[in-house]
Coordinates of C-alpha atoms in Angstrom, one line a residue:
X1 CA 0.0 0.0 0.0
X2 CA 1.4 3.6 -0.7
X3 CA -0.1 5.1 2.1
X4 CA 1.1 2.6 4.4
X5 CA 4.6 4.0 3.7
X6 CA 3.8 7.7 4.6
X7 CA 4.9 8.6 7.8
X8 CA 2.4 10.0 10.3
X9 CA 4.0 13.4 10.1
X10 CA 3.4 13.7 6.4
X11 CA -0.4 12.8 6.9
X12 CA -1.1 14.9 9.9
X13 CA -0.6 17.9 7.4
X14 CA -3.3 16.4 4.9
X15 CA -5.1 16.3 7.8
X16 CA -5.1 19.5 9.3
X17 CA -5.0 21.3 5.7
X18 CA -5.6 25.0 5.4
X19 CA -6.3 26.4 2.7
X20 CA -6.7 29.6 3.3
X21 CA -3.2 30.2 5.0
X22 CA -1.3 27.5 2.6
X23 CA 1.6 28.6 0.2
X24 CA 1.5 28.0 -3.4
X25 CA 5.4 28.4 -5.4
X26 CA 3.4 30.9 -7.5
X27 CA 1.4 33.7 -5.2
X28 CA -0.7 34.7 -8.0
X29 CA -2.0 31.1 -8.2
X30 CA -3.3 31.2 -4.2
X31 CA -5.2 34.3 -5.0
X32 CA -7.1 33.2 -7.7
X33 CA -7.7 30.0 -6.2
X34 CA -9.1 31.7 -2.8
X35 CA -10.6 34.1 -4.9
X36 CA -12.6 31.2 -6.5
X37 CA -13.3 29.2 -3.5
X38 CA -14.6 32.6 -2.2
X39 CA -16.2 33.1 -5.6
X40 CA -15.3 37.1 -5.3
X41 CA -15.8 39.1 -8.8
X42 CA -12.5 39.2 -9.9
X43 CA -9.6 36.6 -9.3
X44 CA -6.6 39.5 -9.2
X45 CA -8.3 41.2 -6.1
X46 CA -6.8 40.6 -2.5
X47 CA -8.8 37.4 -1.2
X48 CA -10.9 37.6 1.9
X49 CA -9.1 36.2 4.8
X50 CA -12.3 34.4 6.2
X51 CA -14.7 33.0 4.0
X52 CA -17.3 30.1 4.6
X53 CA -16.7 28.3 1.4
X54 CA -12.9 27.9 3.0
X55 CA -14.5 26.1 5.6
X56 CA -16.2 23.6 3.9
X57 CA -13.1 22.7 1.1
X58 CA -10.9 22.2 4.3
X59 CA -12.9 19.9 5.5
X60 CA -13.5 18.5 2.0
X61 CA -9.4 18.1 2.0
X62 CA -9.1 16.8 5.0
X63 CA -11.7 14.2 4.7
X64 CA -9.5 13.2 1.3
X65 CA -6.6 12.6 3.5
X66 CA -8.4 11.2 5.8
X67 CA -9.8 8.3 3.5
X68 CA -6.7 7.9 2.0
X69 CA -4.8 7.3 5.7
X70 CA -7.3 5.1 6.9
X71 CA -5.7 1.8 5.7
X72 CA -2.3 2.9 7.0
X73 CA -3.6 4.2 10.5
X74 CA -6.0 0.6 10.4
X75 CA -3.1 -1.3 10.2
X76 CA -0.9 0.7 12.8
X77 CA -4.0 1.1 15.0
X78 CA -3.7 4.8 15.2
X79 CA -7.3 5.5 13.7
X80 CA -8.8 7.2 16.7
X81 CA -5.5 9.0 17.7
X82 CA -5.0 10.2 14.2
X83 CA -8.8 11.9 14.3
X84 CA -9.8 10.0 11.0
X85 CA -13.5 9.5 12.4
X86 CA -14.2 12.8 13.8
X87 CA -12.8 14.3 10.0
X88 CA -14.8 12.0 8.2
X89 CA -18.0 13.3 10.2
X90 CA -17.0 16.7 9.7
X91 CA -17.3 16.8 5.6
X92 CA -20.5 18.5 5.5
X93 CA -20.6 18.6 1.8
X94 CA -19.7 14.9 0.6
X95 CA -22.8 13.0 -0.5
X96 CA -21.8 10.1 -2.1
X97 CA -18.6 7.6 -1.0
X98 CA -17.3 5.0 -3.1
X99 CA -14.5 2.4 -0.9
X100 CA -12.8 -0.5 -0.3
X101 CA -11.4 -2.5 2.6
X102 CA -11.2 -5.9 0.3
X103 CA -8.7 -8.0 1.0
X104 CA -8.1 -6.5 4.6
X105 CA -8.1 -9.1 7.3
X106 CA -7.1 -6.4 10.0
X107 CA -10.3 -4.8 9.4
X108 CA -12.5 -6.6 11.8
X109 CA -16.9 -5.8 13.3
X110 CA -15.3 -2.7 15.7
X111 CA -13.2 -1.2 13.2
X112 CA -15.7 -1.7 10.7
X113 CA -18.0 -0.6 13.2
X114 CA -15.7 2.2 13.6
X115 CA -15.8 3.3 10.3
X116 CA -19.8 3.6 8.8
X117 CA -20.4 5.1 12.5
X118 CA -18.3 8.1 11.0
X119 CA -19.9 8.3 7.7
X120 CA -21.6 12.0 7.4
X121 CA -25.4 12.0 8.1
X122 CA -26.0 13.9 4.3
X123 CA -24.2 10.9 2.3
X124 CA -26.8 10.0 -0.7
X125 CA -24.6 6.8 -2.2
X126 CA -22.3 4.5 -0.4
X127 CA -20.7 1.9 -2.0
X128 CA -18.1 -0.5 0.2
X129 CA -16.4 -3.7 -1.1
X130 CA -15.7 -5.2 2.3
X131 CA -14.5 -8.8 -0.2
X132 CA -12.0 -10.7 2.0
X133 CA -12.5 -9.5 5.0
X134 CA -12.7 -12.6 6.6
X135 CA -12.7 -11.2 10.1
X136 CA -15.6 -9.4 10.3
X137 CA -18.7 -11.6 12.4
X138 CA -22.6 -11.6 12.5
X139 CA -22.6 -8.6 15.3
X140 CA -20.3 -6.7 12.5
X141 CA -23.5 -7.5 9.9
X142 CA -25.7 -6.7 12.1
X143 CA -24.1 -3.2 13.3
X144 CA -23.9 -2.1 9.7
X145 CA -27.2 -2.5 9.0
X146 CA -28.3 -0.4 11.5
X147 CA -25.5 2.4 10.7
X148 CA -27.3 2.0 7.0
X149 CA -30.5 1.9 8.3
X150 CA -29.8 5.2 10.2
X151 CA -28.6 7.5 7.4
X152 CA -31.3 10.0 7.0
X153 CA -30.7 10.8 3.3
X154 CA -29.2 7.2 2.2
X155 CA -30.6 6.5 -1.3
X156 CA -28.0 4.0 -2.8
X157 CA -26.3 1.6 -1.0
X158 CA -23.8 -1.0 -2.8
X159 CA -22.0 -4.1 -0.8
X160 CA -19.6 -6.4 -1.5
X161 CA -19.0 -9.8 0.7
X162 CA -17.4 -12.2 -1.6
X163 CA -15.0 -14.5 0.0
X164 CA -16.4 -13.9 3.4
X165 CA -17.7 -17.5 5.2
X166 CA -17.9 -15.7 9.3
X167 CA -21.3 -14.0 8.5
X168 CA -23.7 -17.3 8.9
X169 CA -27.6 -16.6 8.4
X170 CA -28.4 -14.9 11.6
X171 CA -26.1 -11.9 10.5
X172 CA -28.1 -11.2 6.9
X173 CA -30.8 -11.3 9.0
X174 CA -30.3 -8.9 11.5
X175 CA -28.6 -7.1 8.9
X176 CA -31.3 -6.6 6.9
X177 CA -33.4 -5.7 10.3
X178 CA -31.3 -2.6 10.6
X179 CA -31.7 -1.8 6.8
X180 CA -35.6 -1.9 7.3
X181 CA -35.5 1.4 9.2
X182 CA -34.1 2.8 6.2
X183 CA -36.2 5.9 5.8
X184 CA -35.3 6.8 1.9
X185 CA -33.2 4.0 0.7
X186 CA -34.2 3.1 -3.2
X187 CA -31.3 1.4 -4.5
X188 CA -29.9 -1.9 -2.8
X189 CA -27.2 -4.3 -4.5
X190 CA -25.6 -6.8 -2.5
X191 CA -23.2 -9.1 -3.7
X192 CA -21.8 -12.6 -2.1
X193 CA -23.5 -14.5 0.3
X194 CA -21.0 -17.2 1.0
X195 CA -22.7 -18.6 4.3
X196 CA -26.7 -18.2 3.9
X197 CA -28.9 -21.1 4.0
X198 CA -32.6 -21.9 2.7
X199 CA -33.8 -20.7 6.0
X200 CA -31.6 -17.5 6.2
X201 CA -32.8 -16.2 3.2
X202 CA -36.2 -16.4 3.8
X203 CA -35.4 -14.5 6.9
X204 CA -33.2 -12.1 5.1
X205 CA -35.7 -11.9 2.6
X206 CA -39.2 -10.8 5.2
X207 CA -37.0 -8.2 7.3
X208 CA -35.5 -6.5 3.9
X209 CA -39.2 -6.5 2.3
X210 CA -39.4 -3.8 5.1
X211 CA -37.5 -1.3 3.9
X212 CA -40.0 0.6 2.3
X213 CA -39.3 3.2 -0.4
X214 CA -36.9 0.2 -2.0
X215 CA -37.5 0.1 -6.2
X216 CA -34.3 -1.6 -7.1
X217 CA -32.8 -4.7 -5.6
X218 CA -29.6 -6.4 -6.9
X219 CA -29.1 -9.9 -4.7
X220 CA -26.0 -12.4 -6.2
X221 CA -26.3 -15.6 -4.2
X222 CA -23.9 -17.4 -7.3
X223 CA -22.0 -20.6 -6.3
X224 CA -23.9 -21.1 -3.4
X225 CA -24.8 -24.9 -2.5
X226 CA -26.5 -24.2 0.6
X227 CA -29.6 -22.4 -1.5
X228 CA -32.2 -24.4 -3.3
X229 CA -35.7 -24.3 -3.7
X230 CA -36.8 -23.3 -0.4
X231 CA -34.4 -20.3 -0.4
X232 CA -36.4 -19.1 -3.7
X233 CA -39.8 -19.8 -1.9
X234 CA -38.5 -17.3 1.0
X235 CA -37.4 -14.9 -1.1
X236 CA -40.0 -14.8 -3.6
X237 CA -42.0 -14.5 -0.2
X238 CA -40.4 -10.7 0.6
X239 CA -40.1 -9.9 -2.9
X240 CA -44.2 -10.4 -3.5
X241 CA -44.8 -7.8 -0.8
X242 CA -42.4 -5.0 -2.4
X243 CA -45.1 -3.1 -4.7
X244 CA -42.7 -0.3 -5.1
X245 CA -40.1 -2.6 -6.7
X246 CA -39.3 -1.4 -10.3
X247 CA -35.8 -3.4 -10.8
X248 CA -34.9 -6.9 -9.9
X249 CA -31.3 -8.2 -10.6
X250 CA -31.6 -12.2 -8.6
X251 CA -28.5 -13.8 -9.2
X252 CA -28.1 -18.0 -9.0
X253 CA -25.7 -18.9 -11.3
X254 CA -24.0 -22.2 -10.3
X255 CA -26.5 -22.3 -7.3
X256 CA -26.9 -26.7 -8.1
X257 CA -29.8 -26.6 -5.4
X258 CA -32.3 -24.7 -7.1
X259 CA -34.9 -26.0 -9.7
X260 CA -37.9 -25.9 -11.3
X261 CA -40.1 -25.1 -7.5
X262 CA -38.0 -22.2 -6.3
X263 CA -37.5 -20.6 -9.9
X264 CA -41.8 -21.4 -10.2
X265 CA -41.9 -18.9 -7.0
X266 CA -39.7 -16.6 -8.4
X267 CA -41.9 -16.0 -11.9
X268 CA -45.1 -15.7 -9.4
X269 CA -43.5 -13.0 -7.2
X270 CA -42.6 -11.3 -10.4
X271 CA -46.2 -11.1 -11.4
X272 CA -47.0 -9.2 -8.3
X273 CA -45.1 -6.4 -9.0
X274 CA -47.4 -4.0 -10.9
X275 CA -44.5 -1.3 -11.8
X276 CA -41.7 -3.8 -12.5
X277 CA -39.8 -2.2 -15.6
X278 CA -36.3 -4.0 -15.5
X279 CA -35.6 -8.0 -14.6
X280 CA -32.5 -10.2 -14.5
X281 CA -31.8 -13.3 -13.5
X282 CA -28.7 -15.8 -14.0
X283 CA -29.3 -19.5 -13.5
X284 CA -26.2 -20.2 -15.7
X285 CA -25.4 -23.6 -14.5
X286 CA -28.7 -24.5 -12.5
X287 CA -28.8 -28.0 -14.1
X288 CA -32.2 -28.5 -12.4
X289 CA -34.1 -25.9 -14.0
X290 CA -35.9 -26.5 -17.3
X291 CA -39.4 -25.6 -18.8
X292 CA -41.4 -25.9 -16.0
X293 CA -39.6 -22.8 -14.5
X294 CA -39.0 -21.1 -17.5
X295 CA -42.8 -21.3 -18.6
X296 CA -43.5 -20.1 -15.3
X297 CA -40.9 -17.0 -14.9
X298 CA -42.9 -16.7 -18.7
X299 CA -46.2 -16.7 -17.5
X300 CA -44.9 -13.6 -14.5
X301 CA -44.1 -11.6 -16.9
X302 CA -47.1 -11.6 -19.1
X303 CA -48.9 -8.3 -19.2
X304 CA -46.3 -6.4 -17.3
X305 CA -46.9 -3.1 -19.2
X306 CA -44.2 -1.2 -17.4
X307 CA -41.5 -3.8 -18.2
X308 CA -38.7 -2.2 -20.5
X309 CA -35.1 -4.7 -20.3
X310 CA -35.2 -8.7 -19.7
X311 CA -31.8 -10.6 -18.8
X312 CA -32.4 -14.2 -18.2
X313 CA -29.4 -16.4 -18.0
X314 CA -30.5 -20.4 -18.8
X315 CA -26.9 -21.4 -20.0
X316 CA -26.5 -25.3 -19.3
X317 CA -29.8 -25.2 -18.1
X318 CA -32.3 -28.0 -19.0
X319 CA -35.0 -25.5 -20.8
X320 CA -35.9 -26.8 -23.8
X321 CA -38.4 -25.7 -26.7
X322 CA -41.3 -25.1 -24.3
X323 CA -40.0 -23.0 -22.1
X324 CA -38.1 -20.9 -25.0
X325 CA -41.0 -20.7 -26.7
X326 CA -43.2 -19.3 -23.7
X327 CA -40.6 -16.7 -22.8
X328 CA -40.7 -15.5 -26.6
X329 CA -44.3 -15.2 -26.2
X330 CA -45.2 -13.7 -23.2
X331 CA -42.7 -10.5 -24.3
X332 CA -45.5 -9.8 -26.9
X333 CA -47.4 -7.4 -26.5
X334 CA -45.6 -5.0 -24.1
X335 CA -45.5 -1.8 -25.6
X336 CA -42.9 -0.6 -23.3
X337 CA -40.3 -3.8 -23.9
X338 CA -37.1 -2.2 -25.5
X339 CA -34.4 -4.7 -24.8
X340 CA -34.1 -8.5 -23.9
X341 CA -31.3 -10.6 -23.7
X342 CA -31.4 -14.4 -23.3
X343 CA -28.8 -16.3 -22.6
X344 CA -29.4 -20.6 -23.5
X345 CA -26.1 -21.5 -24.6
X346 CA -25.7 -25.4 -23.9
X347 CA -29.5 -25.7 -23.1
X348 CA -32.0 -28.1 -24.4
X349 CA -33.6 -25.7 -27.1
X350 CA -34.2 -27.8 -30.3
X351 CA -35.3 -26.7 -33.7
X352 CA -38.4 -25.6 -32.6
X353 CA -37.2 -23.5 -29.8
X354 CA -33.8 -21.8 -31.8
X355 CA -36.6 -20.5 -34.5
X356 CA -38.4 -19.1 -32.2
X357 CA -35.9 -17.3 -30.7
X358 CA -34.7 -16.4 -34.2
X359 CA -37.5 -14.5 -34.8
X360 CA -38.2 -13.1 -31.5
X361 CA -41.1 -10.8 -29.9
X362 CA -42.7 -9.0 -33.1
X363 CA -43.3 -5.9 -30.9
X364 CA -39.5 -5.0 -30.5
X365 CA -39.3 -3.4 -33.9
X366 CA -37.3 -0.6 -32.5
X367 CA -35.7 -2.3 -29.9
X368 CA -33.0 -4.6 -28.8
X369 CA -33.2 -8.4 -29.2
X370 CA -30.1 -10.6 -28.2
X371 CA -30.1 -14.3 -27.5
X372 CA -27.7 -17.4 -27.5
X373 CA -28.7 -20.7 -28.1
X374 CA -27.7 -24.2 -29.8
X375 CA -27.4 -24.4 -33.4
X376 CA -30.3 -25.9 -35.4
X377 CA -30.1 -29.3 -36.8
X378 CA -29.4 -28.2 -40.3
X379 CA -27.8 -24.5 -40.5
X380 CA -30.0 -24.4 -43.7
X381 CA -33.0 -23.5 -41.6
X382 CA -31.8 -19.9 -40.7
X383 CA -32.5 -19.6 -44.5
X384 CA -36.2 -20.3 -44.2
X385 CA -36.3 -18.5 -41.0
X386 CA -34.9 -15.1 -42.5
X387 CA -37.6 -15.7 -45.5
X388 CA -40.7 -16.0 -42.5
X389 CA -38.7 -12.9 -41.3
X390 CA -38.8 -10.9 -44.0
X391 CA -42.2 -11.0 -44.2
X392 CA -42.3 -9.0 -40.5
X393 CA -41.4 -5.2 -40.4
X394 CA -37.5 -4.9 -39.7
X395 CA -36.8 -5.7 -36.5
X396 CA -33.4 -4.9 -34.5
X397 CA -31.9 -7.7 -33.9
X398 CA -28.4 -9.7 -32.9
X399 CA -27.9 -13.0 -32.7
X400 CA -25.4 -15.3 -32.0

């Protein structure tokens, strides 16, 4: 780490910057720059020597340094004697805060703790990859979802856990507890869940259906053999109950557990979301799932009026031509549909199923239509195919 190398001297001036009494190895540069901080009429004149604005790009600077030291004072455990929490919660203006502790396995649930218990009440966005940071517990989950759950003006919040096994079910489930007080969080991506089981998500799932202004939730359970069907069931559960939802990225790829049931209970929880305009979801590698799920995630997303993008991810999946045919189907008709990508690379799509995909939803004539899938028994049919498709208004369309 470079900042690791600084010595404490060097960033104790960061972080006790002034700008307003700081040298520049031109003179004439200072005065214009105070002049512009100060936002006088004319850069030339003699700068104020007190100013608000000064104030608040001090403590702008210092929070800068302060990030920047926080790894180096982690490790040398000098956070609290160096100040770096009380200079975080000084930077009035900040608003959003994009970090990383991943890899860090000094950073444990106090001096995480110690960290998002700084964070400035006005923050808007926060996005922390906390990947690797094997020492943090279930109190540590817990703790930050009520720190979340606490910020007044929090809209956005991003997570990363990958790599982390110490936070069992009980922490993303008090974790998501502390989120449901959330008073204007929107926006809600989570990613890795190395240690949840069936009944921990359904937990995880009821207390974060609480959080109630939430219209966009981004959940990646991938390589996870401790979820299956009953995991879906719960959090199809909490996902029913979200009205407000507009966007729903579900990750499962590699999740060997799930089938047909718990990807049934997804497509109905989909269909009880009357303003739902974006879906994804990757079962790449869910060897268990084949047209009884698809025709059901199908039969969700029939009549959804508001629905703009599709992502479905059936590679090595066991859908076959019903199920790709049913997913075609149910996309037309929705005046609003302007980009869908499906992925069955590997699948069990025949003939039947490639064609239709070939043609796709007749009402994306201005849209975006992308899908993978097996080749057809006798290349010679795409010829046919383009010949029924020719007789259909130009569509936009990639295919590979």
């Amino acid at each position: 780490e470079r900042e690791a190398s600084f010595s404490e001297e060097v960033l104790a001036k960061g972080l006790d910057v002034t700008l307003e009494t700081a040298q520049a190895s031109v003179d004439s540069d200072r005065v214009h720059i105070l002049n512009a901080i100060a936002e006088m009429p004319t850069l030339d004149g003699v700068p104020p020597a007190e100013h608000h604005n000064y104030q608040s790009v001090n403590k702008r600077l210092r929070c800068i340094f302060a990030l920047a030291a926080w790894p180096a004072a982690l490790r040398r455990g000098k956070v609290q004697a160096m100040r770096l929490p009380e200079i975080l919660k000084a930077d009035t203006e900040i608003t959003e805060l994009k970090y990383t502790f991943a890899g860090r396995r000094d950073l444990d649930s106090d001096s995480l703790h110690q960290f998002t218990s700084s964070l400035p009440s006005q923050l808007q966005r926060v996005s922390l990859d906390l990947s690797g940071c094997r020492s943090l517990t279930d109190a540590g989950a817990e703790k930050l979802g009520i720190v979340m759950g606490e910020l007044p003006h929090l809209v956005s919040l991003t997570l990363s856990f990958f790599g982390i096994t110490s936070i069992q079910s009980s922490g993303w489930k008090d974790f998501a507890a502390g989120l449901s007080n959330a008073p204007s969080m929107q926006e809600l991506k989570l990613h890795g869940f190395a240690s949840i089981d069936n009944l921990g998500l359904k937990d995880f799932a009821l207390s974060l259906s609480r959080v109630s202004c939430l219209q966009d939730l981004s959940l990646d359970f991938g390589d996870i053999d401790t979820v299956g069907d009953e995991g879906a069931y719960g959090l199809a559960e909490g996902i029913a109950v979200m009205k407000q939802m507009k966007r729903i990225t579900l990750g499962f790829s590699r999740c060997k557990a799930l089938g047909d049931v718990g990807v049934k209970s997804l497509g109905s929880s989909f269909g009880q979301l009357p303003l739902l305009e974006h879906v994804a979801l990757d079962l790449a590698l869910c060897e268990s799932v084949g047209d009884e799920g698809a025709v059901a995630l199908a039969s969700g997303l029939a009549g959804k009026q508001h629905l703009e993008t599709v992502d479905f991810s059936f590679q090595k999946c066991s859908v076959g031509d019903a199920g790709a045919i049913a997913l075609v189907d149910s996309l037309s008709g929705l005046v609003r549909l302007s980009s869908v990508r499906l992925n069955m690379a590997d699948a069990a799509v025949g003939d039947a199923g490639v064609k239709r995909l070939f043609l796709g939803p007749p009402n994306l004539e201005e849209g975006t239509w992308v899908y993978t899938a097996p080749a057809p028994s006798d290349v010679a049919l795409f010829a046919q195919w383009r010949a029924e498709d020719a007789q259909r208004s130009p569509a936009a369309k990639q295919t590979s």
